[in-house]
CSV table of C-alpha atoms and ligand atoms in Angstrom, one decimal:
chain,number,residue,atom,x,y,z
J,1,MET,CA,96.2,61.5,79.7
J,2,LYS,CA,99.3,62.6,81.6
J,3,GLU,CA,97.7,65.3,83.6
J,4,ASN,CA,94.9,63.0,84.3
J,5,TYR,CA,97.4,60.4,85.6
J,6,PHE,CA,98.7,62.9,88.2
J,7,LYS,CA,95.2,63.9,89.2
J,8,LYS,CA,94.0,60.3,89.4
J,9,TYR,CA,97.0,59.0,91.4
J,10,PRO,CA,97.0,59.1,94.3
J,11,ASN,CA,93.3,59.3,95.0
J,12,LYS,CA,92.1,61.7,97.7
J,13,ASP,CA,92.9,59.1,100.4
J,14,GLY,CA,96.4,58.7,99.1
J,15,PHE,CA,96.0,55.4,97.3
J,16,PHE,CA,97.7,54.3,94.1
J,17,ASN,CA,95.2,51.5,93.4
J,18,GLU,CA,95.6,49.2,96.4
J,19,TYR,CA,98.9,50.7,97.6
J,20,GLY,CA,99.8,53.7,99.7
J,21,GLY,CA,97.2,55.2,102.1
J,22,ALA,CA,98.0,56.3,105.6
J,23,PHE,CA,98.0,53.5,108.3
J,24,ILE,CA,98.8,55.8,111.2
J,25,PRO,CA,97.5,56.7,114.7
J,26,PRO,CA,94.5,59.2,114.8
J,27,ASN,CA,96.5,62.2,116.2
J,28,LEU,CA,98.9,61.8,113.3
J,29,GLU,CA,96.0,61.6,110.8
J,30,ASP,CA,95.0,65.2,111.6
J,31,GLU,CA,98.6,66.4,111.1
J,32,MET,CA,98.9,64.6,107.7
J,33,LYS,CA,95.6,66.1,106.6
J,34,LYS,CA,96.8,69.6,107.5
J,35,ILE,CA,100.0,69.1,105.5
J,36,ASN,CA,98.0,67.7,102.6
J,37,ASP,CA,95.6,70.6,102.5
J,38,ALA,CA,98.3,73.2,102.8
J,39,TYR,CA,100.3,71.5,100.1
J,40,PHE,CA,97.4,71.7,97.7
J,41,SER,CA,96.6,75.4,98.4
J,42,ILE,CA,100.2,76.6,98.6
J,43,SER,CA,102.0,74.6,95.9
J,44,LYS,CA,99.6,75.7,93.2
J,45,SER,CA,100.1,79.4,93.9
J,46,HIS,CA,102.1,81.6,91.5
J,47,LYS,CA,104.4,82.8,94.3
J,48,PHE,CA,105.4,79.3,95.3
J,49,ILE,CA,105.9,78.1,91.8
J,50,SER,CA,108.1,81.1,90.7
J,51,GLU,CA,110.1,80.9,94.0
J,52,LEU,CA,110.8,77.2,93.4
J,53,ARG,CA,111.7,77.9,89.8
J,54,ASP,CA,114.3,80.5,90.8
J,55,ILE,CA,115.8,78.1,93.4
J,56,ARG,CA,116.1,75.4,90.8
J,57,LYS,CA,117.9,77.7,88.4
J,58,TYR,CA,120.1,79.9,90.5
J,59,TYR,CA,120.8,77.8,93.6
J,60,GLN,CA,120.6,74.2,92.5
J,61,GLY,CA,122.1,74.8,89.1
J,62,ARG,CA,119.3,73.3,87.1
J,63,PRO,CA,118.7,72.1,84.5
J,64,THR,CA,121.3,69.4,84.9
J,65,PRO,CA,122.6,68.2,81.6
J,66,VAL,CA,122.0,65.0,79.6
J,67,TYR,CA,125.3,63.6,78.5
J,68,HIS,CA,126.1,61.0,75.8
J,69,CYS,CA,128.6,58.5,77.1
J,70,HIS,CA,130.7,58.1,74.0
J,71,ARG,CA,133.4,55.7,75.2
J,72,LEU,CA,131.0,53.5,77.2
J,73,SER,CA,128.7,53.3,74.2
J,74,GLU,CA,131.6,52.4,71.9
J,75,LYS,CA,132.8,49.6,74.2
J,76,TYR,CA,129.4,48.0,75.0
J,77,GLY,CA,127.2,49.0,72.0
J,78,GLY,CA,124.0,50.9,72.2
J,79,GLN,CA,123.8,54.6,72.8
J,80,ILE,CA,124.1,55.3,76.6
J,81,TYR,CA,123.0,58.7,78.0
J,82,LEU,CA,123.1,60.0,81.5
J,83,LYS,CA,120.8,62.5,83.2
J,84,ARG,CA,123.4,64.2,85.4
J,85,GLU,CA,121.7,64.5,88.8
J,86,ASP,CA,125.2,64.2,90.2
J,87,LEU,CA,125.7,67.8,89.1
J,88,ASN,CA,122.7,69.0,91.1
J,89,HIS,CA,123.9,71.1,94.1
J,90,THR,CA,125.1,68.7,96.9
J,91,GLY,CA,125.7,66.0,94.3
J,92,ALA,CA,122.5,64.1,94.2
J,93,HIS,CA,118.8,64.3,93.4
J,94,LYS,CA,117.6,64.5,97.0
J,95,LEU,CA,117.9,68.2,97.1
J,96,ASN,CA,115.1,68.5,94.6
J,97,HIS,CA,112.5,67.4,97.2
J,98,CYS,CA,114.3,68.9,100.2
J,99,MET,CA,114.2,72.4,98.7
J,100,GLY,CA,110.5,71.8,97.9
J,101,GLU,CA,109.7,70.5,101.4
J,102,ALA,CA,111.6,73.4,103.1
J,103,LEU,CA,109.9,76.0,100.9
J,104,LEU,CA,106.5,74.5,101.9
J,105,ALA,CA,107.6,74.7,105.6
J,106,LYS,CA,108.5,78.3,105.1
J,107,HIS,CA,105.1,79.1,103.6
J,108,LEU,CA,103.4,77.2,106.5
J,109,GLY,CA,105.3,79.4,109.0
J,110,LYS,CA,107.3,76.4,110.4
J,111,LYS,CA,110.5,77.1,112.3
J,112,LYS,CA,112.1,73.7,112.3
J,113,LEU,CA,112.6,70.8,109.9
J,114,ILE,CA,112.8,67.3,111.4
J,115,ALA,CA,113.9,64.1,109.7
J,116,GLU,CA,115.8,60.8,110.2
J,117,THR,CA,118.7,59.8,108.1
J,118,GLY,CA,120.4,56.4,107.5
J,119,ALA,CA,123.6,57.0,105.6
J,120,GLY,CA,123.3,60.7,106.0
J,121,GLN,CA,122.5,61.7,102.4
J,122,HIS,CA,118.9,62.9,103.2
J,123,GLY,CA,120.2,64.6,106.4
J,124,VAL,CA,122.8,66.6,104.4
J,125,ALA,CA,120.3,67.6,101.7
J,126,LEU,CA,117.8,68.7,104.3
J,127,ALA,CA,120.4,70.6,106.4
J,128,THR,CA,121.4,72.4,103.1
J,129,ALA,CA,117.7,73.4,102.5
J,130,ALA,CA,117.4,74.6,106.1
J,131,ALA,CA,120.4,76.8,105.9
J,132,TYR,CA,119.1,78.3,102.6
J,133,PHE,CA,115.8,79.2,104.3
J,134,GLY,CA,117.1,80.1,107.7
J,135,LEU,CA,115.2,77.3,109.4
J,136,GLU,CA,116.3,75.1,112.3
J,137,CYS,CA,117.1,71.5,111.3
J,138,GLU,CA,117.1,68.4,113.6
J,139,ILE,CA,118.3,65.1,112.2
J,140,HIS,CA,117.8,61.8,114.0
J,141,MET,CA,120.5,59.2,113.3
J,142,GLY,CA,121.3,55.8,114.8
J,143,GLU,CA,124.5,55.7,116.8
J,144,VAL,CA,125.8,52.9,114.6
J,145,ASP,CA,125.2,55.0,111.4
J,146,ILE,CA,126.8,58.0,113.1
J,147,LYS,CA,130.1,56.1,113.4
J,148,LYS,CA,129.8,54.5,110.0
J,149,GLU,CA,129.0,57.7,108.1
J,150,TYR,CA,131.0,60.3,110.0
J,151,PRO,CA,131.8,62.6,107.1
J,152,ASN,CA,128.1,63.2,106.5
J,153,VAL,CA,127.6,63.9,110.3
J,154,LEU,CA,130.3,66.6,110.0
J,155,ARG,CA,128.6,68.0,106.9
J,156,MET,CA,125.3,68.3,108.7
J,157,LYS,CA,127.0,70.0,111.6
J,158,VAL,CA,128.9,72.4,109.5
J,159,LEU,CA,125.6,73.4,107.8
J,160,GLY,CA,124.2,74.2,111.2
J,161,ALA,CA,121.9,71.2,111.8
J,162,THR,CA,121.6,69.4,115.2
J,163,VAL,CA,122.3,65.7,114.9
J,164,ILE,CA,120.4,63.6,117.6
J,165,PRO,CA,122.0,60.2,118.2
J,166,VAL,CA,119.5,57.4,118.6
J,167,VAL,CA,120.8,54.9,121.1
J,168,HIS,CA,118.0,52.3,121.5
J,169,GLY,CA,117.3,49.0,119.7
J,170,LEU,CA,119.7,48.3,116.8
J,171,LYS,CA,120.6,52.0,116.7
J,172,THR,CA,120.1,52.3,112.9
J,173,LEU,CA,117.5,53.7,110.5
J,174,LYS,CA,114.3,52.1,111.9
J,175,GLU,CA,114.9,53.5,115.4
J,176,ALA,CA,115.9,56.9,113.9
J,177,VAL,CA,112.5,57.0,112.0
J,178,ASP,CA,110.6,56.4,115.3
J,179,SER,CA,112.7,58.9,117.1
J,180,ALA,CA,112.2,61.6,114.5
J,181,PHE,CA,108.4,61.0,114.4
J,182,GLU,CA,108.2,61.3,118.2
J,183,ALA,CA,110.1,64.6,118.1
J,184,TYR,CA,107.7,65.9,115.4
J,185,LEU,CA,104.6,64.9,117.3
J,186,LYS,CA,105.8,66.7,120.4
J,187,ASP,CA,105.5,70.0,118.5
J,188,PRO,CA,103.6,69.7,115.2
J,189,ILE,CA,102.8,73.4,115.3
J,190,SER,CA,106.2,74.9,114.8
J,191,THR,CA,108.0,71.8,113.2
J,192,ILE,CA,107.5,69.7,110.1
J,193,TYR,CA,108.6,66.2,109.3
J,194,CYS,CA,110.4,65.9,106.0
J,195,ILE,CA,110.7,62.5,104.5
J,196,GLY,CA,113.6,61.3,102.4
J,197,SER,CA,111.9,59.4,99.5
J,198,VAL,CA,108.5,58.6,97.9
J,199,VAL,CA,107.5,56.5,101.0
J,200,GLY,CA,105.6,56.9,104.3
J,201,PRO,CA,102.0,57.8,104.8
J,202,HIS,CA,100.0,60.0,102.4
J,203,PRO,CA,100.7,62.8,101.4
J,204,PHE,CA,104.5,62.2,101.4
J,205,PRO,CA,104.8,59.9,98.4
J,206,MET,CA,102.8,62.4,96.4
J,207,ILE,CA,104.6,65.5,97.6
J,208,VAL,CA,108.1,64.0,97.0
J,209,ARG,CA,107.1,62.7,93.6
J,210,ASP,CA,105.8,66.1,92.5
J,211,PHE,CA,109.1,67.8,93.6
J,212,GLN,CA,111.2,65.1,91.8
J,213,ARG,CA,109.2,65.4,88.5
J,214,VAL,CA,111.6,68.1,87.4
J,215,ILE,CA,114.1,65.4,86.5
J,216,GLY,CA,111.9,63.8,83.9
J,217,ILE,CA,110.4,67.0,82.6
J,218,GLU,CA,113.9,68.3,81.8
J,219,ALA,CA,115.4,65.0,80.6
J,220,ARG,CA,112.6,64.1,78.2
J,221,GLN,CA,112.9,67.5,76.4
J,222,GLN,CA,116.7,67.4,76.5
J,223,PHE,CA,116.8,63.9,75.0
J,224,LEU,CA,114.4,65.0,72.2
J,225,ASP,CA,116.5,68.1,71.5
J,226,MET,CA,119.7,66.0,71.3
J,227,THR,CA,118.5,63.1,69.2
J,228,GLY,CA,115.1,64.0,67.7
J,229,GLU,CA,113.7,60.8,69.4
J,230,LEU,CA,112.7,59.4,72.7
J,231,PRO,CA,115.0,56.9,74.4
J,232,ASP,CA,114.2,53.2,73.9
J,233,SER,CA,114.9,52.6,77.6
J,234,VAL,CA,115.0,54.7,80.7
J,235,VAL,CA,116.8,53.2,83.7
J,236,ALA,CA,116.9,54.3,87.4
J,237,CYS,CA,118.0,52.7,90.6
J,238,LEU,CA,115.3,52.0,93.2
J,239,GLY,CA,115.6,52.5,97.0
J,240,GLY,CA,112.4,54.1,98.1
J,241,GLY,CA,112.0,55.2,94.5
J,242,SER,CA,112.2,59.0,94.4
J,243,ASN,CA,114.8,59.5,91.7
J,244,ALA,CA,113.1,56.7,89.6
J,245,ILE,CA,109.6,58.1,89.8
J,246,GLY,CA,111.2,61.6,89.1
J,247,ILE,CA,112.4,60.5,85.7
J,248,PHE,CA,109.7,57.8,84.9
J,249,SER,CA,106.9,60.2,85.4
J,250,ALA,CA,107.6,62.1,82.2
J,251,PHE,CA,107.6,58.9,80.1
J,252,LEU,CA,104.5,57.1,81.4
J,253,ASP,CA,102.6,57.9,78.2
J,254,ASP,CA,105.4,57.0,75.8
J,255,ASP,CA,104.9,53.5,74.6
J,256,GLU,CA,108.2,53.6,72.7
J,257,SER,CA,110.2,54.1,75.9
J,258,GLN,CA,110.5,51.1,78.2
J,259,LEU,CA,111.1,51.9,81.9
J,260,PHE,CA,113.4,49.9,84.2
J,261,GLY,CA,113.6,50.2,88.0
J,262,ILE,CA,116.7,48.5,89.4
J,263,GLU,CA,117.0,47.2,92.9
J,264,PRO,CA,120.0,45.7,94.8
J,265,ALA,CA,120.4,41.9,94.5
J,266,GLY,CA,123.2,42.4,97.0
J,267,LYS,CA,125.4,39.3,97.8
J,268,SER,CA,122.7,36.7,97.1
J,269,PHE,CA,118.9,36.2,97.3
J,270,LYS,CA,119.2,34.8,100.9
J,271,THR,CA,117.3,36.8,103.5
J,272,GLY,CA,119.5,39.6,104.8
J,273,GLU,CA,121.8,39.6,101.8
J,274,HIS,CA,119.8,41.7,99.4
J,275,ALA,CA,117.1,44.4,99.2
J,276,ALA,CA,115.2,43.2,96.2
J,277,THR,CA,111.8,44.2,97.4
J,278,MET,CA,110.0,44.1,94.1
J,279,THR,CA,111.6,40.9,92.9
J,280,LEU,CA,111.1,38.9,96.2
J,281,GLY,CA,108.7,40.9,98.3
J,282,LYS,CA,104.9,40.7,98.9
J,283,PRO,CA,102.3,43.4,99.4
J,284,GLY,CA,102.2,44.5,103.1
J,285,ILE,CA,102.1,47.5,105.4
J,286,ILE,CA,105.4,49.1,106.5
J,287,HIS,CA,106.0,52.6,108.1
J,288,GLY,CA,102.3,53.6,107.7
J,289,PHE,CA,101.7,52.7,104.1
J,290,LYS,CA,101.0,49.7,101.8
J,291,CYS,CA,103.6,48.5,99.3
J,292,TYR,CA,105.7,45.6,98.2
J,293,THR,CA,107.8,44.7,101.3
J,294,LEU,CA,110.3,42.2,102.6
J,295,GLN,CA,108.9,41.0,105.9
J,296,ASP,CA,109.5,38.1,108.2
J,297,GLU,CA,106.8,35.6,109.5
J,298,ASN,CA,105.6,38.1,112.1
J,299,GLY,CA,105.2,40.9,109.6
J,300,GLU,CA,108.3,42.8,110.9
J,301,PRO,CA,110.6,44.4,108.2
J,302,ALA,CA,113.2,41.8,107.2
J,303,PRO,CA,116.9,42.6,107.5
J,304,VAL,CA,118.2,43.9,104.1
J,305,HIS,CA,121.6,44.5,102.6
J,306,SER,CA,123.1,46.5,99.8
J,307,ILE,CA,126.6,48.0,99.3
J,308,ALA,CA,124.6,51.1,98.4
J,309,SER,CA,123.2,52.3,101.7
J,310,GLY,CA,120.6,54.5,100.0
J,311,LEU,CA,119.0,51.3,98.5
J,312,ASP,CA,118.8,49.1,101.5
J,313,TYR,CA,115.1,49.6,102.5
J,314,PRO,CA,112.7,46.7,103.0
J,315,GLY,CA,109.8,48.6,101.3
J,316,VAL,CA,109.3,50.7,98.2
J,317,GLY,CA,107.1,53.6,97.1
J,318,PRO,CA,103.4,52.8,96.7
J,319,GLU,CA,103.4,54.3,93.2
J,320,HIS,CA,106.1,51.9,92.1
J,321,SER,CA,104.1,49.0,93.6
J,322,MET,CA,101.2,50.0,91.4
J,323,LEU,CA,103.3,50.5,88.3
J,324,LYS,CA,104.7,47.0,88.8
J,325,ASP,CA,101.2,45.5,88.9
J,326,LEU,CA,100.2,47.6,85.8
J,327,ASN,CA,103.3,46.4,84.0
J,328,LYS,CA,104.1,50.0,83.2
J,329,VAL,CA,107.7,49.6,84.6
J,330,THR,CA,109.9,46.5,84.6
J,331,TYR,CA,111.7,45.9,88.0
J,332,ASP,CA,114.9,44.0,87.9
J,333,SER,CA,118.0,43.7,90.1
J,334,ILE,CA,121.8,44.1,90.0
J,335,THR,CA,124.3,42.4,92.3
J,336,ASP,CA,127.0,44.1,94.5
J,337,LYS,CA,129.6,42.7,92.2
J,338,GLU,CA,128.0,44.1,89.0
J,339,CYS,CA,127.6,47.4,90.7
J,340,ILE,CA,131.3,47.7,91.6
J,341,ASP,CA,132.3,46.8,88.0
J,342,ALA,CA,130.0,49.5,86.6
J,343,PHE,CA,131.3,52.0,89.2
J,344,TYR,CA,134.9,51.6,87.8
J,345,GLU,CA,133.8,51.3,84.2
J,346,LEU,CA,132.0,54.7,84.3
J,347,SER,CA,134.9,56.3,86.2
J,348,ARG,CA,137.5,55.1,83.8
J,349,LEU,CA,135.7,55.4,80.5
J,350,GLU,CA,133.9,58.7,81.1
J,351,GLY,CA,135.6,60.4,84.1
J,352,ILE,CA,132.4,60.3,86.1
J,353,ILE,CA,132.5,58.6,89.5
J,354,PRO,CA,128.9,57.5,90.2
J,355,ALA,CA,127.3,56.9,93.6
J,356,LEU,CA,127.0,53.2,94.3
J,357,GLU,CA,123.2,53.6,94.2
J,358,SER,CA,123.4,55.1,90.7
J,359,ALA,CA,126.0,52.5,89.6
J,360,HIS,CA,123.2,49.9,89.8
J,361,ALA,CA,121.4,51.7,87.0
J,362,VAL,CA,124.6,52.1,85.0
J,363,ALA,CA,125.3,48.3,85.4
J,364,TYR,CA,121.8,47.6,84.0
J,365,ALA,CA,122.2,50.0,81.1
J,366,ILE,CA,125.4,48.2,80.2
J,367,LYS,CA,123.5,44.9,80.1
J,368,LEU,CA,120.8,46.5,77.9
J,369,ALA,CA,123.4,48.0,75.6
J,370,LYS,CA,125.1,44.6,75.1
J,371,LYS,CA,121.8,42.9,74.4
J,372,TYR,CA,120.4,45.7,72.1
J,373,PRO,CA,123.3,47.4,70.3
J,374,GLN,CA,121.0,49.4,68.1
J,375,LYS,CA,119.0,51.0,70.9
J,376,SER,CA,119.4,54.0,73.2
J,377,VAL,CA,119.2,54.0,76.9
J,378,LEU,CA,118.8,57.0,79.3
J,379,VAL,CA,120.2,56.4,82.8
J,380,ASN,CA,119.2,58.6,85.7
J,381,LEU,CA,122.6,59.2,87.4
J,382,SER,CA,121.1,60.0,90.8
J,383,GLY,CA,124.3,61.1,92.5
J,384,ARG,CA,128.1,61.3,92.5
J,385,GLY,CA,130.3,58.7,94.2
J,386,ASP,CA,132.8,60.8,96.3
J,387,LYS,CA,131.0,59.6,99.4
J,388,ASP,CA,131.7,55.9,98.5
J,389,LEU,CA,135.4,56.1,97.6
J,390,ASP,CA,136.9,55.0,100.9
J,391,TYR,CA,134.5,52.1,101.2
J,392,VAL,CA,135.0,50.9,97.6
J,393,VAL,CA,138.8,51.1,97.6
J,394,ASP,CA,139.2,49.6,101.1
J,395,THR,CA,136.8,46.8,100.4
J,396,PHE,CA,137.3,45.9,96.7
J,397,GLY,CA,140.7,47.5,95.9
J,398,LEU,CA,141.6,49.2,92.7
J,399,PRO,CA,141.2,47.3,89.4
J,400,ASP,CA,144.3,46.8,87.2
N,1,PLP,C1,119.2,58.2,98.5
N,1,PLP,C2,119.7,57.9,97.2
N,1,PLP,C3,119.1,57.0,96.3
N,1,PLP,C4,117.9,56.2,96.7
N,1,PLP,O1,116.7,56.9,96.9
N,1,PLP,P1,115.5,56.9,95.9
N,1,PLP,O2,114.4,57.5,96.8
N,1,PLP,O3,115.2,55.5,95.6
N,1,PLP,O4,115.9,57.7,94.8
N,1,PLP,C5,119.6,56.8,95.0
N,1,PLP,N1,120.7,57.5,94.7
N,1,PLP,C6,121.4,58.4,95.5
N,1,PLP,C7,122.6,59.1,95.0
N,1,PLP,C8,120.9,58.6,96.8
N,1,PLP,O5,121.5,59.4,97.6
């Protein structure tokens, strides 16, 4: 059934049941079709597959390990394991799809990669991939975010990328998306747009999912080798949903493993104080595709908040939207406060500083462990937390 699942979803128009698709202008439709057709012919070739396999192994340092948290498990009960995507080169899972996207660009004869970035994580991963392949890289970033996330701006520049400040509107992610798309449409022949998660119009949610599946394929086998069983629960944080679909995709057939996607409940469930799209949103269209969204009365994306900037998006991948309706995955949320507590718990009990995004998943795993002390839980630790240290210590201080 598993291979059938990946053939069936998305369908040829990019739909995961009612979600996904491509709600975009006609000139963009042609470009998306070209990327889709090229993806199908190139990504199945032996040359592409073996090149990507070598990159995973010798450049990214894959497979990343699965680790048993002995002190965390002892304190809270349960058996808590981490899939260590924080040990993937550049310190997070995003490089998995950026290397794939850049390899596709190379096979298509493209010269330049274009993308937007919010907090800068996607920009840094893409700039890394561009350097590896000798491609140009242009990252569009709101002026407000440039000031807030300056270390990542420097990283992108050191890696040779051009950072284009976006100065209109609110000068944040939404304007950066528009600006990056405009730049891409000016020259779709020699450039390619590289999205940062399993979102956007078809074929992006499918392409990014396929490149992130490596997480689940590795983790399922590693967990079986270590324990002789499958995990009772698999937990991942959910922004657009790329690290979550990456690990979930290997367990969709396993009835014994329950899957949990964790969104930010932020400060409260008041509008503007959270980004709990699945918990509080409704189906709608955002950025060219249909999914659960947080929107205002006029259908505009609602303001969102999370202490983890990689999670504050008012939409979610179409595949997750479908998996929610099918009850294949349980979507739940974790507050800023619970996230910070888990951030320090994992740091102090295991010597692993998690990204604030990943700390949402860790916090939920701790809750599960307390509730089900006999059961095992596998957490996708999507990234490391070095990027968050200044913010966490300045804002919340150090615990005793
Ligand atoms: C960007 C990011 C996320 C959120 O993105 P998804 O597409 O939902 O995975 C999660 N964790 C880390 C470390 C990130 O950088």
